[in-house]
Short mmCIF file of C-alpha atoms in Angstrom, two decimals:
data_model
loop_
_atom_site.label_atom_id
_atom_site.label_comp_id
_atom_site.label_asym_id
_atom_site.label_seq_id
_atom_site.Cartn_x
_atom_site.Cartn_y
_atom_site.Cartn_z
CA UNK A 1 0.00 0.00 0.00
CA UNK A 2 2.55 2.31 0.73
CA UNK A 3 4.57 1.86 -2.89
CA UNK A 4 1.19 2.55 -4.14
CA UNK A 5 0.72 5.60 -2.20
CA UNK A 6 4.41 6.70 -2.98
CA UNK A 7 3.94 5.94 -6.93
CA UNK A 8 0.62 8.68 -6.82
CA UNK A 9 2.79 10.89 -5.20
CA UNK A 10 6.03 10.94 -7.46
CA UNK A 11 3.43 10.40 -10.75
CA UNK A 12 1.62 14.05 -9.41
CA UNK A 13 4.96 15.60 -8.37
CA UNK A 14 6.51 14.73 -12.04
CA UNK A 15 2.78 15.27 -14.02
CA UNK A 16 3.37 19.09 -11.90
CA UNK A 17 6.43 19.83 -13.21
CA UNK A 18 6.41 17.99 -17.04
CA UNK A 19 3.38 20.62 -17.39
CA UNK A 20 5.02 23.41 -15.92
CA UNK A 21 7.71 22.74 -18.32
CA UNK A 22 5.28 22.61 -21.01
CA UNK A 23 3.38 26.08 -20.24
CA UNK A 24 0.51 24.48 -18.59
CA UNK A 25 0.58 27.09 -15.34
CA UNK A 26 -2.07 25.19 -13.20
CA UNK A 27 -3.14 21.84 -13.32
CA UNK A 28 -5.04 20.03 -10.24
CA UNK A 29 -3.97 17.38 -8.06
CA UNK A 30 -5.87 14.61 -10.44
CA UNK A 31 -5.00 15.95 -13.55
CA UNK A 32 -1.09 16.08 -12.57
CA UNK A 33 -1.19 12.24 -11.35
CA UNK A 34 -3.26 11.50 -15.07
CA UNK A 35 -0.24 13.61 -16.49
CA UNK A 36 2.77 11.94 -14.50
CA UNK A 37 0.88 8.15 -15.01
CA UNK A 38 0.62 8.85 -19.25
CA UNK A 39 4.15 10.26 -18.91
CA UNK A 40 5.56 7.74 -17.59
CA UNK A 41 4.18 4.98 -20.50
CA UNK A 42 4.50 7.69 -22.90
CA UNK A 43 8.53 8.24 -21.67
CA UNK A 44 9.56 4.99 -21.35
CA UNK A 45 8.10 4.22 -24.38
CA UNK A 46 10.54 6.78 -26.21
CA UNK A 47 12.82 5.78 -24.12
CA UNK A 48 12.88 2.31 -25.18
CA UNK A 49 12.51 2.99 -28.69
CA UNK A 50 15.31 5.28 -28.63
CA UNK A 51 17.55 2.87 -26.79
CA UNK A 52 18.25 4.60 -23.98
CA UNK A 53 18.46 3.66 -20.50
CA UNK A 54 16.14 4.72 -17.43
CA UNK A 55 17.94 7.48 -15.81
CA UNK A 56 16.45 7.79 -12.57
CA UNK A 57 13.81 5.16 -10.93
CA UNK A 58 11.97 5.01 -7.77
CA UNK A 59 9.87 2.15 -6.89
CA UNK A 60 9.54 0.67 -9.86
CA UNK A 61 8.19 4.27 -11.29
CA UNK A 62 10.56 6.51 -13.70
CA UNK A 63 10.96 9.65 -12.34
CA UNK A 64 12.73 11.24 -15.47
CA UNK A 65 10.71 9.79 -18.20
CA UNK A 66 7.66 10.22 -16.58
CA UNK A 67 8.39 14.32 -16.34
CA UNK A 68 9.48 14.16 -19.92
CA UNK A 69 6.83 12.20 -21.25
CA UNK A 70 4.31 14.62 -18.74
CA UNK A 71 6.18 17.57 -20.80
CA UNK A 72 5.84 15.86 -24.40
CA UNK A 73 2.07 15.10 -23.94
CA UNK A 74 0.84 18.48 -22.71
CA UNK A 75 2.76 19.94 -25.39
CA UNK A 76 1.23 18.08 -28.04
CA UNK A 77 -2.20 18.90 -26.37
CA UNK A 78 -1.44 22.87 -26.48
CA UNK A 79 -0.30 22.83 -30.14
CA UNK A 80 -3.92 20.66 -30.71
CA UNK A 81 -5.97 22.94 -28.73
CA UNK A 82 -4.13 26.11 -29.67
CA UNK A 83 -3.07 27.06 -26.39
CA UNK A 84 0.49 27.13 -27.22
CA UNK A 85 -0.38 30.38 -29.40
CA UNK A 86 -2.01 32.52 -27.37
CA UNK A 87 0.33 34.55 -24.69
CA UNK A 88 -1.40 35.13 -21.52
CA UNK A 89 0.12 38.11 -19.28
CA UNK A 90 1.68 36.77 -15.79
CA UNK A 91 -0.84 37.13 -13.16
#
């Protein structure tokens, strides 16, 4: 139970930041551990594909890949919504 627990914490914490890196500026609790979860298939995935190794693993759950994937997806999703070409002022 707790590796669970631990996993939903490290898959919001990297789904957080992969969207922050992406220009997402808030995302909520669920939609950062949906984010970290489909970054972490979608990143080791690539990673895989590409060969290379995984970088930085805890639990079973990769850390790195999971923020880049997080990062790669929401990306993808602003250039499909066309989010990514509208600037917003900072609050």
């Amino acid at each position: 139970m707790f590796g669970f627990l631990l996993s939903v914490l490290i898959a919001a914490l990297a789904g957080g930041i992969g969207a922050r890196l992406a220009g997402r500026r808030s995302t909520g609790c669920w939609a950062s551990i949906a984010l970290g979860w489909i970054g972490s298939l979608l990143g080791t995935w690539l990673a895989g594909l590409l060969g290379w190794p995984t970088i930085w693993e805890i639990q079973g759950f990769p850390v790195v890949w999971a923020i880049v994937g997080a990062a790669l997806f929401v990306a993808v999703l602003n250039l499909l919504s066309g989010q990514g070409t509208r600037r917003q002022p900072p609050p």
